[in-house]
PDB file of C-alpha atoms and ligand atoms in Angstrom:
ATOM      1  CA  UNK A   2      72.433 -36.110  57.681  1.00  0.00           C
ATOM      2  CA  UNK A   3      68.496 -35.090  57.930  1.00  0.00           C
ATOM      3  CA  UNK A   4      65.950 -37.343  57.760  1.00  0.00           C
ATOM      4  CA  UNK A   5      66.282 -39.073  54.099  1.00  0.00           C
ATOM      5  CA  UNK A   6      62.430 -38.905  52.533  1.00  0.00           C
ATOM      6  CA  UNK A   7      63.834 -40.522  49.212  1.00  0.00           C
ATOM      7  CA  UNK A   8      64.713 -43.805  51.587  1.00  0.00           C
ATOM      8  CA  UNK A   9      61.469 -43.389  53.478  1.00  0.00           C
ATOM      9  CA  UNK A  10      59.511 -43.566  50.247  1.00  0.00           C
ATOM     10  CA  UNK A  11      61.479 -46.300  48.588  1.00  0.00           C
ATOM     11  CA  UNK A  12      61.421 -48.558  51.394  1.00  0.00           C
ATOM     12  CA  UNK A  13      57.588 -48.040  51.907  1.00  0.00           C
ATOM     13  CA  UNK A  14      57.380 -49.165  48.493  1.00  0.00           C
ATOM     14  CA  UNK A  15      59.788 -52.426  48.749  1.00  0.00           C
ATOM     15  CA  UNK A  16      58.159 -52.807  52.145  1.00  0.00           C
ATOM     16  CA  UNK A  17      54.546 -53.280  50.497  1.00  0.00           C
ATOM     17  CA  UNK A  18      51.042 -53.741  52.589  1.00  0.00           C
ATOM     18  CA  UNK A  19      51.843 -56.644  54.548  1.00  0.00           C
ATOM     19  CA  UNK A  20      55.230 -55.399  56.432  1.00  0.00           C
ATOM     20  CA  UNK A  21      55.176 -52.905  59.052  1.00  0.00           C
ATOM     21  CA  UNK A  22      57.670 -50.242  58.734  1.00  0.00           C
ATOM     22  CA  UNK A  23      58.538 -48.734  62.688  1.00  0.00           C
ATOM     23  CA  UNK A  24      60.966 -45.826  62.562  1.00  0.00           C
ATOM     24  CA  UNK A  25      63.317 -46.191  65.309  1.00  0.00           C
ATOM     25  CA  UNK A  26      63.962 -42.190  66.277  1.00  0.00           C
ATOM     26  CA  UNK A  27      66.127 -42.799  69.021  1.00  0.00           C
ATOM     27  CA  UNK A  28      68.639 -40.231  69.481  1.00  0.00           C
ATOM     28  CA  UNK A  29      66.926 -37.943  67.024  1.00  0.00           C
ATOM     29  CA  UNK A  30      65.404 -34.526  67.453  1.00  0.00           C
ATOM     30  CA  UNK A  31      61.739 -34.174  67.339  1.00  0.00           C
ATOM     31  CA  UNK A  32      62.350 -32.292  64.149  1.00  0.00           C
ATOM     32  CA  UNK A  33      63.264 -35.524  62.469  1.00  0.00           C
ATOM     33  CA  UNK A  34      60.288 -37.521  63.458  1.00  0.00           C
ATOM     34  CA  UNK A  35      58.139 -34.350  61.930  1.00  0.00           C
ATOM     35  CA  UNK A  36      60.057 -34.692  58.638  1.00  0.00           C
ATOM     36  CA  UNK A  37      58.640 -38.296  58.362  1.00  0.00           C
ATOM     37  CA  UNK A  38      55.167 -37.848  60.067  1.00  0.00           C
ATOM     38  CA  UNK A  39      54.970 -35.230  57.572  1.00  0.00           C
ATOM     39  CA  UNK A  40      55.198 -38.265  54.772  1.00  0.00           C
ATOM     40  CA  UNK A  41      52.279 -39.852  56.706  1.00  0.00           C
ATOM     41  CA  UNK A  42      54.602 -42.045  58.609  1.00  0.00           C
ATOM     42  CA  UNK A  43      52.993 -42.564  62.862  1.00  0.00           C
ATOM     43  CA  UNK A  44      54.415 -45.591  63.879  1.00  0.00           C
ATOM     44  CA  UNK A  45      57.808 -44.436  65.274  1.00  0.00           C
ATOM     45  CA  UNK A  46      59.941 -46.729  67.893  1.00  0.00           C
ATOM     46  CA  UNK A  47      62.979 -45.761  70.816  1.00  0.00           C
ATOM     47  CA  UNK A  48      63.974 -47.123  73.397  1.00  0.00           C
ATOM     48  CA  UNK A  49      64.964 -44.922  76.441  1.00  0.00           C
ATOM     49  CA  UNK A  50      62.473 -44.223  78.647  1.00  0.00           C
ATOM     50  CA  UNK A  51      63.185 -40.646  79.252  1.00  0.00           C
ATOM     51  CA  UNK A  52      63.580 -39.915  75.681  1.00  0.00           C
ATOM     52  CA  UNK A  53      60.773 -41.429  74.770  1.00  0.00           C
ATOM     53  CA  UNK A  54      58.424 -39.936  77.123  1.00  0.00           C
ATOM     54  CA  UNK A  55      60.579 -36.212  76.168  1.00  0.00           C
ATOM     55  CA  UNK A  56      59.318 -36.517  72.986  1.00  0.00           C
ATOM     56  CA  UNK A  57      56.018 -38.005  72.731  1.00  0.00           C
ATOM     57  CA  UNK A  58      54.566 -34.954  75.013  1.00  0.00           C
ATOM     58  CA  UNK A  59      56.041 -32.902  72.080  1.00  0.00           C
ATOM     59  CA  UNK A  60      55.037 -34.490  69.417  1.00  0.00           C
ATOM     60  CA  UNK A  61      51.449 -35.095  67.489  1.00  0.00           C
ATOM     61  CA  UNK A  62      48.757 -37.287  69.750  1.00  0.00           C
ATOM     62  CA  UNK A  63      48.039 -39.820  66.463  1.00  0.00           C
ATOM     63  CA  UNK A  64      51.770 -41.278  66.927  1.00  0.00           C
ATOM     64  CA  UNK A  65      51.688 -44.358  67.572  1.00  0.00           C
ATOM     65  CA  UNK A  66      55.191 -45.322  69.915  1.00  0.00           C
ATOM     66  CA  UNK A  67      56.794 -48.518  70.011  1.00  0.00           C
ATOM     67  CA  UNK A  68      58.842 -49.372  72.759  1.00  0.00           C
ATOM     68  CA  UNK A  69      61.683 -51.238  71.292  1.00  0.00           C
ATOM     69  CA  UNK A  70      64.741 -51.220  74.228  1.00  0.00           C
ATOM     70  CA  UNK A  71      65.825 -52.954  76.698  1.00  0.00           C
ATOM     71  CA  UNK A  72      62.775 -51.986  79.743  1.00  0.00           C
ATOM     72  CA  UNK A  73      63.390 -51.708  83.457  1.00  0.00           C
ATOM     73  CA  UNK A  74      60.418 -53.147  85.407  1.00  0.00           C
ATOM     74  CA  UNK A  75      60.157 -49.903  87.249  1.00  0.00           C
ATOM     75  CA  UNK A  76      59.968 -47.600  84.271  1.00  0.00           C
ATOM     76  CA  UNK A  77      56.983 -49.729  83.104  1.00  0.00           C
ATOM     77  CA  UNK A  78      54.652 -47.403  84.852  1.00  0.00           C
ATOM     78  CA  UNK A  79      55.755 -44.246  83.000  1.00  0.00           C
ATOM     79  CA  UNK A  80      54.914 -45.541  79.542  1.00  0.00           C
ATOM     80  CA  UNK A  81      52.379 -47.478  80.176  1.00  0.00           C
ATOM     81  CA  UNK A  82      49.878 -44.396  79.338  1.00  0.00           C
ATOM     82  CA  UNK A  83      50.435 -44.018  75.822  1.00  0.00           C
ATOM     83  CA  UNK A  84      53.092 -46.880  74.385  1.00  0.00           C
ATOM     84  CA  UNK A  85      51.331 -48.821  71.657  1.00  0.00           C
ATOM     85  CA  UNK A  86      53.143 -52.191  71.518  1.00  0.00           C
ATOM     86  CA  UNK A  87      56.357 -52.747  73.639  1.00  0.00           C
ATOM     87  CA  UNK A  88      58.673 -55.037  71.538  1.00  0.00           C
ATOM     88  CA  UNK A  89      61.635 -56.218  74.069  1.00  0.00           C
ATOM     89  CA  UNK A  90      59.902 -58.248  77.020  1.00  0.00           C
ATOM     90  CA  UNK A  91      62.122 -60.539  77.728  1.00  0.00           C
ATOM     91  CA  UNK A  92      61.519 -61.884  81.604  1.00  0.00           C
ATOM     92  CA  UNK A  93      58.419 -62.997  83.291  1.00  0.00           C
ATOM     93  CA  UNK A  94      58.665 -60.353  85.876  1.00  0.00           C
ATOM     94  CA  UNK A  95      58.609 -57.392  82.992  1.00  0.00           C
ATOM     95  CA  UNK A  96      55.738 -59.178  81.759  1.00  0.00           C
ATOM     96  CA  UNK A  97      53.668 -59.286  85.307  1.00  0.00           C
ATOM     97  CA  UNK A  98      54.495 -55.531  86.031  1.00  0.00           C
ATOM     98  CA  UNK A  99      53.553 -54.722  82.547  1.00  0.00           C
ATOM     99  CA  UNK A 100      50.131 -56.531  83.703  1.00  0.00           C
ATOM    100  CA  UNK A 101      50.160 -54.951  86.622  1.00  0.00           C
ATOM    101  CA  UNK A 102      50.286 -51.506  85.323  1.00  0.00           C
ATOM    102  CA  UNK A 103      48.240 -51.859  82.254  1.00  0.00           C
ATOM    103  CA  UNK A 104      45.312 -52.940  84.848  1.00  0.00           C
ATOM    104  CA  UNK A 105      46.023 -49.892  86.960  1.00  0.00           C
ATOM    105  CA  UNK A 106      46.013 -47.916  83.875  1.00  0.00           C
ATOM    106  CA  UNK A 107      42.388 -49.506  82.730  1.00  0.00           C
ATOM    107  CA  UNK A 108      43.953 -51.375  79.370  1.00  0.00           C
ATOM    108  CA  UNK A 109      45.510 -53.889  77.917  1.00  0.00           C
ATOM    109  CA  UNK A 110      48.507 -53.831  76.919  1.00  0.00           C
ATOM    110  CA  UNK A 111      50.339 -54.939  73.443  1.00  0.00           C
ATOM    111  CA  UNK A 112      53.658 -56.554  73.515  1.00  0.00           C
ATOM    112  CA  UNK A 113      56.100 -59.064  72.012  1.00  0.00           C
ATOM    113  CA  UNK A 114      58.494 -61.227  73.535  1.00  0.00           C
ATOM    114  CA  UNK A 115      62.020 -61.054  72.784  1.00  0.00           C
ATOM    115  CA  UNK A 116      63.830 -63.800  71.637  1.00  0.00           C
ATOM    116  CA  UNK A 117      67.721 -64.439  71.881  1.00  0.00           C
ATOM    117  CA  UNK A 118      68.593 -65.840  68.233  1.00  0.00           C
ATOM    118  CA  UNK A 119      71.705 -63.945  68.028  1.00  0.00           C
ATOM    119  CA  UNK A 120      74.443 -66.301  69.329  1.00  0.00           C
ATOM    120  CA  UNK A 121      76.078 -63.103  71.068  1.00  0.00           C
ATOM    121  CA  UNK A 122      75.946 -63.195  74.699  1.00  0.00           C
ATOM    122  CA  UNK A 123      74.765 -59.843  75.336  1.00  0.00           C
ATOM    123  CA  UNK A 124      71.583 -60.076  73.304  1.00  0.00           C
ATOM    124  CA  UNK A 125      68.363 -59.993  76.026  1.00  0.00           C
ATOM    125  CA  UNK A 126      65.351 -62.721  75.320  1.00  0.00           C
ATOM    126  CA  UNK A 127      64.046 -66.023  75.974  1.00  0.00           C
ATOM    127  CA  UNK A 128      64.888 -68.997  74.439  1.00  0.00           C
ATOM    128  CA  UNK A 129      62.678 -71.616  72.826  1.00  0.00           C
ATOM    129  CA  UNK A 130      62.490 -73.680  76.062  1.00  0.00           C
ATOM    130  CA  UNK A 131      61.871 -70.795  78.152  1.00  0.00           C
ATOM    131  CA  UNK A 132      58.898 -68.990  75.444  1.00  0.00           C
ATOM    132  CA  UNK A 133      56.574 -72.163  76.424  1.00  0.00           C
ATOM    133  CA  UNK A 134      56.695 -71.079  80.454  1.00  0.00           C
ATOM    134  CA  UNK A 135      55.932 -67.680  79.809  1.00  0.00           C
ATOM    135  CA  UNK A 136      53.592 -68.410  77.362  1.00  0.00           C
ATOM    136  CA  UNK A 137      51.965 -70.329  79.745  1.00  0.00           C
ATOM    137  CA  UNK A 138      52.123 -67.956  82.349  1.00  0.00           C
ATOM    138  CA  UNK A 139      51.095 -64.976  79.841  1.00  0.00           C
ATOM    139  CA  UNK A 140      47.636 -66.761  80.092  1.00  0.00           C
ATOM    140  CA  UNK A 141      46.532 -65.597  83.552  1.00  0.00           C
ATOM    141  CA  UNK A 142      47.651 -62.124  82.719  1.00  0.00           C
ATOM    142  CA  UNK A 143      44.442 -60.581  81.700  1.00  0.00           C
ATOM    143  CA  UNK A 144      45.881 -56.765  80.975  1.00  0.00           C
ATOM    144  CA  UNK A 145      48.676 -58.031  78.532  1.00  0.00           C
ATOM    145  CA  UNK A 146      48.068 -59.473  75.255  1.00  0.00           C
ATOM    146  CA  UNK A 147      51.414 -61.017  73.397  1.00  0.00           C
ATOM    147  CA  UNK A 148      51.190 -60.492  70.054  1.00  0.00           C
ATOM    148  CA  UNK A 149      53.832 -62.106  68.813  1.00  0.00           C
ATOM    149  CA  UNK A 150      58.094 -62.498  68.857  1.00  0.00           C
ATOM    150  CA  UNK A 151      60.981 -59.828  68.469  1.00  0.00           C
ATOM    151  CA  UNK A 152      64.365 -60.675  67.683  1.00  0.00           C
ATOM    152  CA  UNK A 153      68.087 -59.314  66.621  1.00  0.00           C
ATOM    153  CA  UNK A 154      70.412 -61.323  64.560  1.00  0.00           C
ATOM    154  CA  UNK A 155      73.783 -61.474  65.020  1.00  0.00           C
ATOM    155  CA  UNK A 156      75.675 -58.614  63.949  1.00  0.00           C
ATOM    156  CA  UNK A 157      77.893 -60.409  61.623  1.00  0.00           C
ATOM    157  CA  UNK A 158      78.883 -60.027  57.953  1.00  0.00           C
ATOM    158  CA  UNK A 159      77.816 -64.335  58.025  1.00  0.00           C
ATOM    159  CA  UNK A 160      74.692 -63.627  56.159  1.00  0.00           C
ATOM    160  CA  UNK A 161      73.592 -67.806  56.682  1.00  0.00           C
ATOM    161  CA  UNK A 162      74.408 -67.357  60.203  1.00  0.00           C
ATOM    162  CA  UNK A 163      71.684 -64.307  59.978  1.00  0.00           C
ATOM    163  CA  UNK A 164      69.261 -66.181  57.429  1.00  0.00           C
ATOM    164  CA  UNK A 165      69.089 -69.341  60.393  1.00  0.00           C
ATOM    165  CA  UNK A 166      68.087 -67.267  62.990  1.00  0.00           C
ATOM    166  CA  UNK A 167      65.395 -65.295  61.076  1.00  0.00           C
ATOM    167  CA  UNK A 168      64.404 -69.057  60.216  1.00  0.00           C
ATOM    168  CA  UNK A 169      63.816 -69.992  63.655  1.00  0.00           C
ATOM    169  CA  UNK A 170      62.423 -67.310  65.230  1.00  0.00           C
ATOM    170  CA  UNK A 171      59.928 -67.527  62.407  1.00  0.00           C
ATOM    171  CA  UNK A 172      59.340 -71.143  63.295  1.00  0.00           C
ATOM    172  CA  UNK A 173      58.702 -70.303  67.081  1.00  0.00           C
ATOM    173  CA  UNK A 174      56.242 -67.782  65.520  1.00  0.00           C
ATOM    174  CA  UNK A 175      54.454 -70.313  63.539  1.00  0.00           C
ATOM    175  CA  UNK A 176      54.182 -72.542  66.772  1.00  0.00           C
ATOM    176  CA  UNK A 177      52.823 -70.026  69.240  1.00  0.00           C
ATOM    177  CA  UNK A 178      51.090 -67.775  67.130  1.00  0.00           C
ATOM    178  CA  UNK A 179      49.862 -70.040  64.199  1.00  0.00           C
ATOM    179  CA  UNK A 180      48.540 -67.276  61.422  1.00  0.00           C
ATOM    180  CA  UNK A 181      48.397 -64.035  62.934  1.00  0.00           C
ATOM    181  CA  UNK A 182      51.244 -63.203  64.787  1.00  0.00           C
ATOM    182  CA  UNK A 183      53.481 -60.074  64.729  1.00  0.00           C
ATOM    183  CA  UNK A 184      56.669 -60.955  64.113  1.00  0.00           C
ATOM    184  CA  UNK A 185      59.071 -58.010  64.998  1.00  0.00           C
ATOM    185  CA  UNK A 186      62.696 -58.386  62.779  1.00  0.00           C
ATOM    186  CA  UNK A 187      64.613 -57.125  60.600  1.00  0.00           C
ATOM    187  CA  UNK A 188      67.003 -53.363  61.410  1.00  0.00           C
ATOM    188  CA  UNK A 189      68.820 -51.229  58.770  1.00  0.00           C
ATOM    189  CA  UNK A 190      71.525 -53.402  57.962  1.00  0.00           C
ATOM    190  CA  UNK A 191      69.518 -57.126  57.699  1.00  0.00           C
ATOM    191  CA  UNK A 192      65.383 -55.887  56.920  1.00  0.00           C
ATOM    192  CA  UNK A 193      65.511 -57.591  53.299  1.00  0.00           C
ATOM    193  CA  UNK A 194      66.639 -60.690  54.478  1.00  0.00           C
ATOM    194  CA  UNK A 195      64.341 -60.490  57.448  1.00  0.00           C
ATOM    195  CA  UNK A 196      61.598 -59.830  55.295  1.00  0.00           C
ATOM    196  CA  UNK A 197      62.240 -62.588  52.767  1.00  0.00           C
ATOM    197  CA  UNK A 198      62.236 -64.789  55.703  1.00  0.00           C
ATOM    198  CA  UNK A 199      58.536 -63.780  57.199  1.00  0.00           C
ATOM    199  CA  UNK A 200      59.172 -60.351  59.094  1.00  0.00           C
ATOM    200  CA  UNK A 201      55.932 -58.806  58.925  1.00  0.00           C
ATOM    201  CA  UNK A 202      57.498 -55.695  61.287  1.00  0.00           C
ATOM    202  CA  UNK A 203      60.764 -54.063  60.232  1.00  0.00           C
ATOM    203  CA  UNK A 204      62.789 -51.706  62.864  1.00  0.00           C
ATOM    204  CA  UNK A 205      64.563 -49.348  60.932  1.00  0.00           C
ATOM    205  CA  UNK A 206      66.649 -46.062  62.076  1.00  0.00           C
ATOM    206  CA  UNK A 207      69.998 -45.256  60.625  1.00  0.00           C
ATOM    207  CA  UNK A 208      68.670 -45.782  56.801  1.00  0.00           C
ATOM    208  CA  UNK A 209      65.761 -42.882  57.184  1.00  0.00           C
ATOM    209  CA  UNK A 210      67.613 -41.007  60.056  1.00  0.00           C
ATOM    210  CA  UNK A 211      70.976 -41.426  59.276  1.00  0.00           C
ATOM    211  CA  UNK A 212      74.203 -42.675  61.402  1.00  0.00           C
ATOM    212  CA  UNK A 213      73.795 -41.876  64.978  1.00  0.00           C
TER     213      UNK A 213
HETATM  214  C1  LIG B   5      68.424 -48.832  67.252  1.00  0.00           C
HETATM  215  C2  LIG B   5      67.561 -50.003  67.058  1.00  0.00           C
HETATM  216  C3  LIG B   5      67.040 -50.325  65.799  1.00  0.00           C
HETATM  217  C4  LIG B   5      67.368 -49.559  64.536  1.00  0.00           C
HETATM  218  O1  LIG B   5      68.684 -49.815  64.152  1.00  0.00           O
HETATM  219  P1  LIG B   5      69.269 -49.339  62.740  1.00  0.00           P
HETATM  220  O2  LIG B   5      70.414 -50.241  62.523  1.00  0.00           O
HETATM  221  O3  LIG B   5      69.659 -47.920  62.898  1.00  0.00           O
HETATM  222  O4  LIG B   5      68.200 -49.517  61.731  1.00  0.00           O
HETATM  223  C5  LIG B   5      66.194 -51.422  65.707  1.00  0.00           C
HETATM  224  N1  LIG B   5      65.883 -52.155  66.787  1.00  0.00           N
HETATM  225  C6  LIG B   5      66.362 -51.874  68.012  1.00  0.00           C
HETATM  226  C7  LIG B   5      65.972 -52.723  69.147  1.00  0.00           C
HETATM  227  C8  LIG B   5      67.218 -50.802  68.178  1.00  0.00           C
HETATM  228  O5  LIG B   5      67.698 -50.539  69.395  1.00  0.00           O
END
């Protein structure tokens, strides 16, 4: 399947003002991402490195990339040029070598932290306890700027079990970042309910881009 405009304009519409819609392109060819940049969309995510650096030197200057994958500390420095927010930090040390880089690279950087909510094992983030350490220790890192909290539900049919997480990630939102934080949630398969529950960031790939 090609890149579905129909979906892209509906969900823009259901989306509204206040909820950021990132395309996640991953896997798809650079042909796809021009389909929807076409439609005025620039705020595309992936989340391979390689990929992701691949296409951006192909692609138009004005699009804005999101990391949204799981980041090695030593592939920090490769992105670190042109990434606009990277979603998945999810250890201190990621965080300092983000820092680290971003000074090197004269900026500062955007990112959010992930947070496990899913009950899954293999989900990467903090938890609540942990968030107030690095939160603490975000503080003396003057080339990174958190901007808010990313999470992934469980990937269960359970639709309370999904509706609780959103809940409490959006509560750890409302405690760190009281009014004006970015709070990264919501995929394909869950957005609505993310967004009825305060996403104000929505990742979405497979309904624009099809099945991978
Ligand atoms: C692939 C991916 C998405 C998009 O998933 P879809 O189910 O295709 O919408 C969102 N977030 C992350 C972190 C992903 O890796």
């Amino acid at each position: 399947m090609a890149t579905d405009r129909v979906a892209y304009r509906e969900m823009l519409k259901e989306l509204g003002d206040k909820v950021k819609l990132v395309a996640v392109s991953k896997t798809k060819p650079p042909e796809d991402i021009l389909a929807l940049y076409e439609e005025g969309q620039r705020d595309f995510g992936e989340n391979y490195v390689q990929e992701l650096i691949d296409k951006q030197s192909h692609l138009p200057a004005d699009i804005r990339w999101h990391f949204v994958g799981h980041l090695q500390s030593n592939k920090v420095k490769n992105i670190l040029p042109f990434v606009h927010l990277i979603h998945g930090v999810d250890s201190l040390r990621l965080l300092q070598e983000i820092n680290r880089q971003a000074a090197k690279a004269g900026r500062v950087m955007d990112v959010l932290l992930q947070v496990h909510i899913a009950r899954e094992e293999t989900k990467f983030g903090f938890d609540a306890a942990e968030l107030e350490g690095v939160m603490a220790a975000a503080g003396a890192l003057p080339a990174v700027r958190v901007r808010g909290l990313m999470g992934m539900a469980s990937n269960t049919e359970d639709v309370a079990v999904v509706r609780a997480e959103f809940r409490g990630l959006k509560g750890l939102l409302d405690r760190w970042f009281p009014g004006d934080g970015l709070l990264s949630m919501g995929m394909s398969a869950d957005y609505s309910m993310a967004v009825q529950e305060g996403s104000n960031m929505v990742r979405i790939g497979s309904l624009l881009f099809g099945q991978r």
